[in-house]
Coordinates of C-alpha atoms and ligand atoms in Angstrom, one line a residue:
M1 CA 42.9 92.2 83.7
A2 CA 45.6 89.6 83.7
R3 CA 45.9 87.4 80.7
Q4 CA 44.0 84.1 80.9
F5 CA 46.4 81.4 79.6
G6 CA 44.3 78.8 77.9
T7 CA 47.1 76.9 76.2
V8 CA 50.8 76.7 77.2
G9 CA 53.8 74.9 75.8
V10 CA 56.6 73.0 77.7
V11 CA 59.9 72.2 76.0
G12 CA 61.9 69.3 77.5
L13 CA 60.1 66.6 79.6
G14 CA 62.8 65.6 82.0
T15 CA 62.9 65.9 85.8
M16 CA 61.4 69.4 85.7
G17 CA 59.5 69.6 82.4
A18 CA 57.3 66.6 83.1
G19 CA 56.4 68.0 86.5
I20 CA 55.6 71.5 85.0
V21 CA 53.3 69.9 82.4
E22 CA 51.5 68.2 85.3
V23 CA 51.1 71.5 87.2
F24 CA 49.4 73.3 84.2
A25 CA 47.2 70.3 83.3
R26 CA 46.1 69.9 86.8
N27 CA 44.9 73.5 86.8
G28 CA 42.7 73.1 83.7
I29 CA 45.2 74.5 81.2
D30 CA 45.9 72.8 77.9
V31 CA 49.5 71.8 77.4
V32 CA 51.6 71.1 74.3
A33 CA 54.5 69.0 75.6
A34 CA 57.6 68.8 73.3
E35 CA 60.7 66.8 73.3
V36 CA 63.7 66.4 71.1
D37 CA 62.9 63.0 69.6
G38 CA 60.4 60.1 69.9
A39 CA 62.3 58.2 72.6
A40 CA 62.6 61.2 74.9
L41 CA 58.9 62.0 74.2
E42 CA 57.9 58.5 75.3
H43 CA 60.1 58.8 78.4
G44 CA 58.5 62.1 79.3
R45 CA 55.0 60.7 78.7
A46 CA 55.8 57.8 81.0
T47 CA 57.1 60.1 83.7
L48 CA 53.9 62.2 83.6
T49 CA 51.7 59.1 83.6
A50 CA 53.6 57.4 86.5
S51 CA 53.4 60.6 88.6
V52 CA 49.6 61.0 88.1
D53 CA 49.1 57.3 88.7
R54 CA 50.9 57.6 92.0
A55 CA 48.6 60.5 92.9
V56 CA 45.6 58.3 92.2
A57 CA 47.1 55.4 94.2
R58 CA 47.6 57.8 97.1
G59 CA 44.0 59.1 96.9
K60 CA 45.1 62.6 96.0
L61 CA 43.5 62.5 92.6
S62 CA 40.4 60.7 91.3
A63 CA 40.6 58.4 88.2
E64 CA 38.3 60.8 86.3
D65 CA 40.5 63.8 87.2
R66 CA 43.6 61.9 86.0
D67 CA 41.9 61.1 82.7
A68 CA 40.8 64.7 82.3
L69 CA 44.3 65.9 83.2
L70 CA 46.0 63.6 80.6
S71 CA 43.5 64.5 77.9
R72 CA 44.6 68.2 78.2
V73 CA 48.2 67.2 77.2
T74 CA 49.2 66.8 73.6
F75 CA 52.7 65.5 72.8
A76 CA 55.0 66.6 70.0
V77 CA 58.5 66.2 68.7
G78 CA 60.2 69.4 67.8
L79 CA 59.2 73.0 68.3
S80 CA 56.6 73.6 65.6
S81 CA 53.4 72.8 67.5
F82 CA 53.1 75.9 69.6
G83 CA 50.8 77.9 67.3
A84 CA 48.1 78.1 70.0
A85 CA 50.4 78.6 73.0
E86 CA 50.2 81.9 74.9
L87 CA 53.2 80.9 77.0
V88 CA 56.0 78.5 76.3
I89 CA 58.3 77.4 79.1
E90 CA 61.6 75.8 78.4
A91 CA 63.1 73.1 80.7
V92 CA 66.0 71.6 78.7
P93 CA 69.4 70.9 80.2
E94 CA 71.3 73.8 81.8
H95 CA 73.5 74.9 78.8
L96 CA 73.3 78.5 77.6
D97 CA 74.0 77.7 73.9
L98 CA 71.2 75.1 73.8
K99 CA 68.7 77.4 75.5
Q100 CA 69.6 80.3 73.2
K101 CA 69.1 78.0 70.2
I102 CA 65.7 76.9 71.5
F103 CA 64.6 80.5 72.2
K104 CA 65.6 81.7 68.8
A105 CA 63.6 78.9 67.2
L106 CA 60.6 79.5 69.5
D107 CA 60.8 83.2 68.6
E108 CA 60.5 82.3 65.0
S109 CA 57.7 79.8 65.3
C110 CA 55.4 81.2 68.1
P111 CA 52.8 83.9 67.6
P112 CA 54.2 87.4 68.3
D113 CA 52.4 87.9 71.6
T114 CA 53.5 84.5 73.1
I115 CA 55.5 84.9 76.3
L116 CA 58.6 82.8 76.5
A117 CA 59.8 81.6 79.9
T118 CA 62.9 79.7 81.0
N119 CA 63.1 77.4 84.0
T120 CA 66.9 77.9 84.2
S121 CA 68.3 77.6 87.7
S122 CA 71.4 79.6 87.2
L123 CA 71.9 80.9 83.6
S124 CA 71.4 84.5 82.7
V125 CA 67.8 85.1 81.7
T126 CA 69.0 88.3 80.0
E127 CA 71.4 86.4 77.8
I128 CA 68.7 83.9 76.9
A129 CA 66.2 86.8 76.2
V130 CA 68.5 88.6 73.8
A131 CA 68.7 85.5 71.5
T132 CA 65.1 86.4 70.6
G133 CA 63.5 89.4 68.8
R134 CA 61.2 89.9 71.8
P135 CA 63.4 90.2 74.8
N136 CA 60.7 92.2 76.7
Q137 CA 58.5 89.1 76.5
V138 CA 61.0 86.8 78.1
V139 CA 61.0 85.9 81.9
G140 CA 62.4 83.3 84.2
M141 CA 59.9 81.0 85.8
H142 CA 61.9 78.9 88.2
F143 CA 59.9 76.0 89.5
F144 CA 61.2 73.8 92.3
N145 CA 61.6 70.0 92.3
P146 CA 59.2 68.2 92.4
A147 CA 57.1 70.9 90.6
P148 CA 53.7 69.5 91.4
V149 CA 54.5 69.5 95.2
M150 CA 56.8 72.5 95.8
K151 CA 54.8 75.8 96.1
L152 CA 57.5 78.3 95.2
V153 CA 58.1 79.9 91.8
E154 CA 60.9 82.5 91.4
V155 CA 59.8 84.9 88.7
V156 CA 62.9 86.4 87.2
R157 CA 62.5 89.8 85.5
T158 CA 65.4 91.2 83.5
V159 CA 66.1 94.9 82.9
I160 CA 64.1 94.6 79.6
T161 CA 61.1 92.5 80.7
A162 CA 57.9 94.4 80.3
D163 CA 55.9 95.2 83.5
E164 CA 52.7 93.7 82.1
V165 CA 54.5 90.4 81.2
V166 CA 55.7 90.1 84.8
A167 CA 52.2 90.9 86.1
D168 CA 50.6 88.3 83.9
I169 CA 53.1 85.6 85.0
E170 CA 52.6 86.6 88.7
A171 CA 48.8 86.2 88.3
L172 CA 49.3 82.8 86.5
C173 CA 51.4 81.6 89.5
T174 CA 48.6 82.5 91.9
R175 CA 46.1 80.7 89.6
L176 CA 48.4 77.6 89.8
G177 CA 48.3 77.7 93.6
K178 CA 52.0 78.8 93.7
V179 CA 53.7 81.4 95.9
D180 CA 55.9 83.6 93.7
V181 CA 58.8 85.9 94.6
T182 CA 59.8 88.3 91.8
I183 CA 63.5 89.0 91.6
S184 CA 66.1 90.3 89.3
D185 CA 68.5 88.3 87.1
R186 CA 71.3 87.0 89.3
A187 CA 73.1 83.6 89.3
G188 CA 71.1 81.1 91.4
F189 CA 68.3 83.6 92.2
I190 CA 67.4 83.4 95.9
A191 CA 67.0 79.7 96.8
N192 CA 69.7 78.2 94.6
G193 CA 72.0 81.1 95.4
L194 CA 71.9 79.8 99.0
L195 CA 71.4 76.1 98.4
F196 CA 74.1 75.2 95.9
G197 CA 77.1 76.4 97.9
Y198 CA 75.8 74.2 100.7
L199 CA 75.3 71.2 98.5
N200 CA 78.8 71.5 97.0
H201 CA 80.2 71.9 100.5
A202 CA 78.4 68.7 101.6
A203 CA 79.8 66.8 98.6
S204 CA 83.3 68.0 99.5
R205 CA 82.9 66.9 103.1
Y206 CA 81.7 63.5 101.8
E207 CA 84.6 63.3 99.4
A208 CA 87.0 64.1 102.2
G209 CA 85.6 61.2 104.2
A210 CA 84.4 63.5 107.1
A211 CA 81.4 61.2 107.7
S212 CA 79.4 58.5 105.8
R213 CA 76.7 59.5 103.3
E214 CA 74.0 58.2 105.7
D215 CA 75.5 60.2 108.6
I216 CA 75.8 63.4 106.6
D217 CA 72.2 63.2 105.5
A218 CA 70.9 62.1 108.9
A219 CA 72.8 65.0 110.6
L220 CA 71.1 67.6 108.5
R221 CA 67.7 66.0 108.8
L222 CA 67.8 65.5 112.5
G223 CA 70.0 68.4 113.4
C224 CA 68.2 71.1 111.4
G225 CA 64.8 69.5 110.5
L226 CA 65.5 69.6 106.8
P227 CA 63.2 67.4 104.7
M228 CA 66.2 65.7 103.0
G229 CA 69.9 65.5 103.6
P230 CA 72.1 67.2 101.0
L231 CA 73.4 64.0 99.2
A232 CA 69.9 62.6 98.8
L233 CA 68.8 66.0 97.5
M234 CA 71.5 66.1 94.9
D235 CA 70.4 62.6 93.8
L236 CA 66.9 64.1 93.4
I237 CA 68.0 67.2 91.5
G238 CA 70.3 65.1 89.2
L239 CA 74.1 65.3 89.5
D240 CA 74.5 66.5 86.0
T241 CA 72.1 69.4 86.7
T242 CA 73.8 70.0 90.0
Y243 CA 77.2 70.2 88.2
E244 CA 76.0 72.5 85.5
I245 CA 74.3 74.9 88.0
L246 CA 77.4 75.0 90.2
D247 CA 79.6 75.6 87.2
T248 CA 77.5 78.5 86.0
M249 CA 77.2 80.0 89.5
Y250 CA 81.0 79.8 89.8
R251 CA 81.5 81.6 86.5
R252 CA 78.7 84.1 86.9
G253 CA 78.9 84.7 90.6
G254 CA 82.4 86.1 91.1
R255 CA 84.3 82.9 91.0
D256 CA 83.6 82.0 94.6
R257 CA 85.6 78.8 95.0
R258 CA 82.8 77.4 97.1
H259 CA 80.7 77.1 93.9
A260 CA 83.5 75.4 91.9
P261 CA 82.0 71.9 91.6
V262 CA 84.0 69.4 93.6
P263 CA 85.9 66.8 91.5
L264 CA 83.7 63.9 92.8
L265 CA 80.6 65.4 91.1
K266 CA 82.3 65.6 87.7
Q267 CA 83.6 62.0 88.1
M268 CA 80.1 60.7 89.0
V269 CA 78.5 62.5 86.1
T270 CA 81.2 61.1 83.7
A271 CA 80.5 57.6 85.1
G272 CA 76.7 58.0 84.4
L273 CA 75.8 58.2 88.1
L274 CA 73.3 61.0 87.7
G275 CA 71.1 60.3 90.8
R276 CA 67.6 58.9 90.9
K277 CA 67.1 59.4 87.1
T278 CA 69.7 56.7 86.3
G279 CA 69.1 54.7 89.4
R280 CA 72.4 55.5 91.0
G281 CA 74.1 58.6 92.4
F282 CA 75.3 58.9 96.0
Y283 CA 72.8 56.2 96.7
T284 CA 71.4 53.3 94.7
Y285 CA 67.7 53.1 93.7
E286 CA 65.4 50.2 92.8
K287 CA 65.4 51.3 89.2
P288 CA 66.0 54.4 87.1
G289 CA 63.5 57.1 88.2
S290 CA 62.5 55.3 91.4
P291 CA 62.6 57.0 94.8
V292 CA 63.0 53.6 96.5
L293 CA 66.5 53.1 98.0
V294 CA 68.2 49.7 97.9
D295 CA 71.2 48.5 99.7
D296 CA 74.6 48.7 98.0
E297 CA 78.2 48.1 99.0
L298 CA 78.3 51.3 101.0
T299 CA 75.2 50.5 103.1
P300 CA 76.3 50.1 106.7
R301 CA 75.9 46.4 107.7
P302 CA 74.5 45.6 111.1
A303 CA 77.6 44.7 113.3
G304 CA 78.3 41.0 113.3
E305 CA 79.4 40.9 116.9
A306 CA 77.6 42.2 119.9
P307 CA 78.1 46.0 120.5
V308 CA 80.9 47.0 122.8
P309 CA 79.3 47.6 126.2
S310 CA 79.5 51.3 127.2
G311 CA 80.4 50.5 130.8
I312 CA 78.6 53.6 131.9
A313 CA 76.2 53.8 134.8
K314 CA 77.2 57.0 136.5
V315 CA 77.6 60.3 134.6
G316 CA 79.1 63.6 135.6
V317 CA 77.8 66.8 134.0
V318 CA 79.7 70.0 134.4
G319 CA 78.0 73.3 133.8
S320 CA 74.8 75.1 134.6
G321 CA 73.4 76.5 131.3
T322 CA 70.8 75.4 128.9
M323 CA 72.8 72.6 127.4
A324 CA 74.0 71.2 130.7
T325 CA 70.4 71.1 132.0
G326 CA 69.2 69.4 128.9
I327 CA 72.0 66.8 129.0
I328 CA 71.3 66.0 132.6
E329 CA 67.6 65.4 131.7
V330 CA 68.6 63.1 128.8
F331 CA 70.6 60.9 131.2
V332 CA 68.3 60.8 134.2
R333 CA 65.3 60.1 132.1
S334 CA 67.1 57.0 130.7
G335 CA 67.9 55.8 134.2
Y336 CA 71.5 56.9 134.6
E337 CA 72.8 58.4 137.9
V338 CA 74.1 61.9 137.4
T339 CA 76.4 64.1 139.4
S340 CA 75.8 67.7 138.4
V341 CA 78.6 70.1 139.2
S342 CA 78.1 73.9 139.0
R343 CA 80.0 76.9 140.4
G344 CA 78.0 77.5 143.6
A345 CA 74.8 76.4 145.3
E346 CA 72.7 79.1 143.7
R347 CA 73.5 77.9 140.3
S348 CA 72.8 74.3 141.3
A349 CA 69.4 75.4 142.6
A350 CA 68.6 77.1 139.3
V351 CA 69.6 74.1 137.3
C352 CA 67.4 71.9 139.6
E353 CA 64.5 74.3 139.0
A354 CA 65.0 74.3 135.2
L355 CA 65.2 70.5 135.2
K356 CA 62.1 70.2 137.2
A357 CA 60.2 72.7 135.0
S358 CA 61.3 70.9 131.8
M359 CA 60.2 67.5 133.1
T360 CA 56.9 68.9 134.4
K361 CA 56.3 70.1 130.8
A362 CA 56.9 66.6 129.6
V363 CA 54.4 65.3 132.3
V364 CA 51.8 67.8 131.0
R365 CA 52.4 66.6 127.4
G366 CA 51.9 63.0 128.6
K367 CA 55.4 62.0 127.8
L368 CA 56.3 61.2 131.4
T369 CA 54.4 60.2 134.5
E370 CA 54.8 62.2 137.7
Q371 CA 56.4 59.2 139.4
E372 CA 58.9 58.9 136.5
R373 CA 59.7 62.6 136.8
D374 CA 60.3 62.3 140.6
A375 CA 62.4 59.2 140.2
A376 CA 64.5 60.9 137.5
L377 CA 65.0 64.0 139.7
A378 CA 66.1 61.7 142.6
R379 CA 68.9 60.3 140.3
V380 CA 70.7 63.7 140.4
T381 CA 73.4 64.4 143.0
W382 CA 73.9 68.2 143.2
S383 CA 77.4 69.3 143.8
T384 CA 79.6 72.4 143.6
T385 CA 83.0 70.6 143.5
L386 CA 84.6 68.6 140.7
E387 CA 86.0 66.2 143.4
H388 CA 82.7 64.5 143.3
L389 CA 83.4 63.2 139.9
S390 CA 85.9 60.7 141.2
D391 CA 83.4 57.8 140.8
V392 CA 81.7 58.6 137.4
D393 CA 82.1 56.5 134.3
L394 CA 81.6 59.4 131.9
A395 CA 82.1 63.1 132.4
V396 CA 80.4 65.6 130.0
E397 CA 81.4 69.2 130.0
A398 CA 79.0 71.9 129.0
V399 CA 80.6 75.1 130.3
V400 CA 81.2 78.4 128.5
E401 CA 82.5 78.2 124.9
E402 CA 86.0 79.3 125.7
L403 CA 89.0 77.1 124.9
S404 CA 91.1 78.2 127.9
V405 CA 88.3 77.5 130.4
K406 CA 87.6 74.1 128.8
K407 CA 91.3 73.1 128.7
A408 CA 91.7 74.0 132.4
L409 CA 88.6 71.9 133.2
F410 CA 89.9 68.9 131.3
A411 CA 93.3 69.1 133.0
T412 CA 91.4 69.0 136.4
L413 CA 89.2 66.1 135.2
D414 CA 92.3 64.1 134.5
E415 CA 93.4 64.5 138.1
I416 CA 90.0 63.5 139.5
C417 CA 88.5 60.9 137.2
K418 CA 89.3 57.2 137.3
P419 CA 91.4 55.7 134.5
G420 CA 89.3 54.4 131.5
V421 CA 86.5 57.0 132.1
L422 CA 85.1 58.6 128.9
L423 CA 85.7 62.4 128.9
A424 CA 83.4 64.3 126.6
T425 CA 83.0 68.0 125.6
S426 CA 79.8 69.4 124.2
T427 CA 81.5 72.2 122.3
S428 CA 79.8 73.3 119.1
S429 CA 82.9 74.9 117.5
L430 CA 86.2 74.4 119.3
P431 CA 88.8 71.8 118.3
V432 CA 88.2 68.7 120.5
I433 CA 91.9 67.7 120.1
E434 CA 92.8 70.7 122.2
V435 CA 90.9 69.6 125.3
A436 CA 92.0 66.0 124.6
M437 CA 95.6 67.0 124.9
A438 CA 94.9 69.1 128.0
A439 CA 93.4 66.1 129.6
G440 CA 96.6 64.1 129.0
R441 CA 94.6 61.0 128.1
P442 CA 93.5 61.8 124.6
A443 CA 92.4 58.2 123.7
D444 CA 89.5 58.5 126.1
V445 CA 88.3 62.0 125.0
L446 CA 85.7 62.7 122.4
G447 CA 83.0 65.3 121.5
L448 CA 79.4 64.6 122.3
H449 CA 77.6 67.4 120.5
F450 CA 74.0 67.5 121.6
F451 CA 71.5 69.8 119.9
N452 CA 69.2 72.2 121.7
P453 CA 66.7 71.2 123.3
A454 CA 68.7 68.1 124.1
P455 CA 65.8 66.0 125.5
I456 CA 63.9 66.5 122.2
M457 CA 66.5 66.6 119.4
G458 CA 67.3 63.1 118.3
L459 CA 70.9 63.8 117.0
V460 CA 74.2 63.7 118.7
E461 CA 77.5 64.2 116.8
V462 CA 80.2 62.0 118.2
V463 CA 83.4 63.8 117.4
R464 CA 86.5 61.6 117.0
T465 CA 89.9 63.3 117.1
I466 CA 93.0 61.8 115.6
R467 CA 93.8 60.5 119.1
T468 CA 90.4 59.1 120.1
S469 CA 90.4 55.3 120.5
S470 CA 88.0 53.1 118.5
E471 CA 86.9 51.6 121.7
A472 CA 85.9 55.0 123.1
V473 CA 83.8 55.7 119.9
A474 CA 82.2 52.2 120.1
R475 CA 81.3 52.8 123.8
A476 CA 79.8 56.2 123.0
R477 CA 77.7 54.6 120.2
T478 CA 76.3 52.0 122.6
L479 CA 75.6 54.7 125.1
L480 CA 73.7 56.9 122.6
A481 CA 71.7 53.9 121.3
D482 CA 70.6 53.3 124.9
L483 CA 69.6 57.0 125.2
G484 CA 67.5 56.6 122.0
K485 CA 69.7 59.1 120.1
T486 CA 71.0 58.8 116.6
A487 CA 74.8 59.0 116.7
V488 CA 76.7 60.5 113.8
V489 CA 80.4 59.9 114.0
C490 CA 82.4 62.7 112.5
A491 CA 85.9 64.1 112.2
D492 CA 87.2 66.9 114.5
R493 CA 86.7 69.8 112.0
A494 CA 85.2 73.2 112.8
G495 CA 81.5 72.9 113.0
F496 CA 81.6 69.1 112.8
V497 CA 78.9 68.1 110.2
V498 CA 75.8 70.1 110.9
N499 CA 77.2 73.6 111.8
N500 CA 80.0 73.2 109.2
L501 CA 77.3 73.0 106.5
L502 CA 74.6 75.2 108.2
F503 CA 76.4 78.4 109.2
P504 CA 78.0 79.2 105.8
Y505 CA 74.5 79.0 104.3
L506 CA 73.2 81.4 107.0
N507 CA 76.1 83.7 106.4
D508 CA 75.4 83.6 102.7
A509 CA 71.8 84.7 103.4
V510 CA 73.1 87.7 105.3
K511 CA 75.4 88.6 102.4
M512 CA 72.4 88.3 100.0
L513 CA 70.5 90.7 102.2
E514 CA 73.5 93.0 102.4
A515 CA 73.7 93.1 98.6
N516 CA 70.1 94.3 98.5
Y517 CA 69.1 91.4 96.2
A518 CA 66.0 90.4 98.3
G519 CA 64.5 91.2 101.6
V520 CA 64.3 89.2 104.9
D521 CA 60.8 88.0 104.2
D522 CA 61.4 87.0 100.6
I523 CA 64.6 85.1 101.5
D524 CA 62.9 83.3 104.4
A525 CA 59.9 82.4 102.2
A526 CA 62.1 81.1 99.3
M527 CA 63.8 78.7 101.6
K528 CA 60.7 77.6 103.4
V529 CA 58.4 77.3 100.4
G530 CA 61.0 76.4 97.8
C531 CA 63.1 73.9 99.8
G532 CA 60.7 72.8 102.5
Y533 CA 62.9 74.1 105.3
P534 CA 61.2 74.4 108.7
M535 CA 62.5 78.0 109.2
G536 CA 64.0 80.6 106.9
P537 CA 67.6 81.7 107.5
F538 CA 66.8 84.9 109.3
E539 CA 64.2 83.3 111.5
L540 CA 66.8 80.7 112.4
L541 CA 69.6 83.3 113.0
D542 CA 67.3 85.2 115.4
V543 CA 66.6 82.0 117.3
V544 CA 70.2 80.8 117.4
G545 CA 71.5 84.2 118.4
L546 CA 73.6 86.4 116.0
D547 CA 76.6 86.4 118.4
V548 CA 76.6 82.6 118.4
A549 CA 76.3 82.5 114.6
L550 CA 79.1 85.0 114.3
A551 CA 81.4 83.1 116.6
I552 CA 80.8 79.8 114.8
Q553 CA 81.4 81.4 111.4
R554 CA 84.6 83.0 112.6
E555 CA 85.8 79.5 113.7
L556 CA 85.0 78.1 110.3
Y557 CA 86.7 80.9 108.5
L558 CA 89.8 80.5 110.7
E559 CA 90.0 76.8 109.8
L560 CA 89.1 76.9 106.2
R561 CA 90.7 80.2 105.2
E562 CA 88.4 80.5 102.2
P563 CA 87.3 84.1 101.5
G564 CA 83.7 82.9 100.9
F565 CA 83.5 81.8 104.5
A566 CA 84.4 85.2 105.9
P567 CA 81.6 86.5 108.2
A568 CA 79.2 88.9 106.5
P569 CA 80.0 92.5 107.6
M570 CA 76.3 93.0 108.3
L571 CA 76.4 90.2 110.9
E572 CA 79.4 91.7 112.6
H573 CA 77.6 95.1 112.7
L574 CA 74.4 93.7 114.1
V575 CA 76.3 91.9 116.9
T576 CA 78.3 95.1 117.7
A577 CA 75.0 97.0 117.8
G578 CA 73.6 94.5 120.3
Y579 CA 71.0 93.1 118.0
L580 CA 71.5 89.5 118.9
G581 CA 68.2 88.0 118.0
R582 CA 65.1 86.9 119.9
K583 CA 67.0 86.8 123.3
V584 CA 67.3 90.6 123.3
G585 CA 64.1 91.3 121.4
R586 CA 65.8 92.4 118.2
G587 CA 67.8 90.8 115.5
F588 CA 66.9 90.7 111.8
R589 CA 63.3 91.2 113.0
T590 CA 62.0 93.0 116.1
Y591 CA 60.1 91.0 118.8
R592 CA 57.8 92.2 121.5
Ligands
LIG1 N1 66.4 69.2 88.5 C1 66.0 70.2 89.3 O1 65.8 70.0 90.5 C2 65.7 71.6 88.8 C3 64.9 72.5 89.5 C4 64.6 73.7 89.0 C5 65.0 74.1 87.7 N2 65.8 73.2 87.0 C6 66.2 73.6 85.6 O2 65.3 73.0 84.7 C7 66.0 72.7 83.5 C8 65.8 71.3 83.1 O3 66.5 70.5 84.1 P1 66.1 68.9 84.4 O4 66.7 68.6 85.7 O5 64.6 68.7 84.2 O6 66.9 68.2 83.2 P2 66.7 66.8 82.6 O7 68.0 66.4 82.1 O8 66.0 65.9 83.6 O9 65.7 67.0 81.4 C9 66.0 67.8 80.3 C10 65.1 67.3 79.1 O10 65.2 68.2 78.0 C11 65.2 67.4 76.8 N3 65.8 68.1 75.7 C12 67.1 68.3 75.5 N4 67.3 69.0 74.3 C13 66.0 69.3 73.9 C14 65.5 70.0 72.7 N5 66.4 70.6 71.8 N6 64.2 70.2 72.6 C15 63.4 69.6 73.4 N7 63.8 68.9 74.5 C16 65.1 68.8 74.7 C17 65.9 66.1 77.2 O11 65.5 65.1 76.3 C18 65.4 65.9 78.6 O12 64.3 65.1 78.7 C19 67.4 73.2 83.7 O13 67.5 74.5 83.2 C20 67.6 73.2 85.2 O14 68.5 74.0 85.6 C21 66.1 71.9 87.5

């Protein structure tokens, strides 16, 4: 029978510790909560009380349950009050020497059968364990932030952890209503191993001025459905903790430069901008500890003058695939006239059918009336020759992802289109400047990177090359606002904002699988349950297509030349084997 933990101890009542105390006390377990001094203890008590009060205000907890919960917690300064604790979990700052010191002291003061757990995100649990005389009773219990909400706990077993200790901790996680994955001791475990490279990369993109903080965060929320953008997430985690985790991962994880904390993080930590806990990080908050954002000098101001008119009424869309069809739908549903150009009448008919089917689905879902659908369909002129684009105000290209094809097309568009027309490419990975130069009128060329399915996804990346005019960008912004899309303006770098951050993370997941650290299901679960992602990396790779993912990763590697961005060999092999994902019935998983 698994051990019934009646009393547990928690050391450190900061961002994580206060949340962990709440998790135990909510589940009827007595908690001894310890801090380093009286002031920190009061701060920890206030954090816990504020959190449970918020739960009462939201109707998630009754006032009686709150009182019962708080009555289960005793507060103490120092480490000498754990006489009754069967488990003590440590959540102090991410420094090895500090944690080792605390474990040594706990080992000396706790009863011999007490299990000692660390909530470290990146340090070696083994190195912490050997600071005690009971290394077989030491485990990692890695909770996610905020601990009362996030369901995942990574249980980290070292080579010396006893089997029954792991079994007891796994049973405890189930009792706490958590989902656990049990893994071995490796820097960052599963979730942080995949998350922190991505966070650091986002900080470096921000530091390089690739897009504004609001745009970077909106891009990841709207483009990938993530619950938070990376900069807002670092503010939640704490920039000091983020820095320490990255630094440890860099040193422990083979010195992958992608984990070397970007200089901006160090500067922010030095300046005391630690994120929500100090009221200021990438964003500014109402007060320290508050989740409420307030405006600061970086907040975009509403433009003083009227927006630049787009001057667009008639749009040409070149291509006959999924994206072209979706883009046509976006425009006609917003009242624009569209000339659709594809290579042959058969292809035109297929696009017309797909468009009709998609809009009929919208009718069934009550998003559109039949009259609106028919009127939208009537706005399309079907053509098989580019000559018909001589009267459009905007031409959007969504043909095959091959630079030579796109360049030839832009050269032709230059011959056909009127002067001053906006020329846009929907490429996801190719350099926009290449097609801009092929068109010979680079000031009017930009990227309009729609996401699939275009009628549903709210995000469009507006890619500005070094030759795109400000006027063209302003016109595109007005147009997208009229289409009801969120425009994120970004620089012409491989993958723009979303794919530049997303695909290296997916590639890292493949490398983790390849290294046999964890399986497809555990990795997917860790990201969904630990980070609130809508899909795990392997689910997403199978949907996107492994060939597409590989092509994008290759582009990124080509541009960034960083060894850590090299495509995972396993991804290459799966593509060579024809396992391309859902579209062929087999990728990382097999589909019927
Ligand atoms: N922040 C996150 O999102 C997150 C998520 C999972 C795990 N973690 C891990 O949890 C641990 C704590 O991180 P945090 O973000 O809560 O840090 P934090 O800075 O918010 O809190 C640390 C707390 O430890 C206290 N402390 C310091 N020395 C102490 C001592 N000798 N005895 C008792 N208490 C002491 C501090 O006063 C502070 O309240 C780290 O190992 C971190 O990697 C953090």
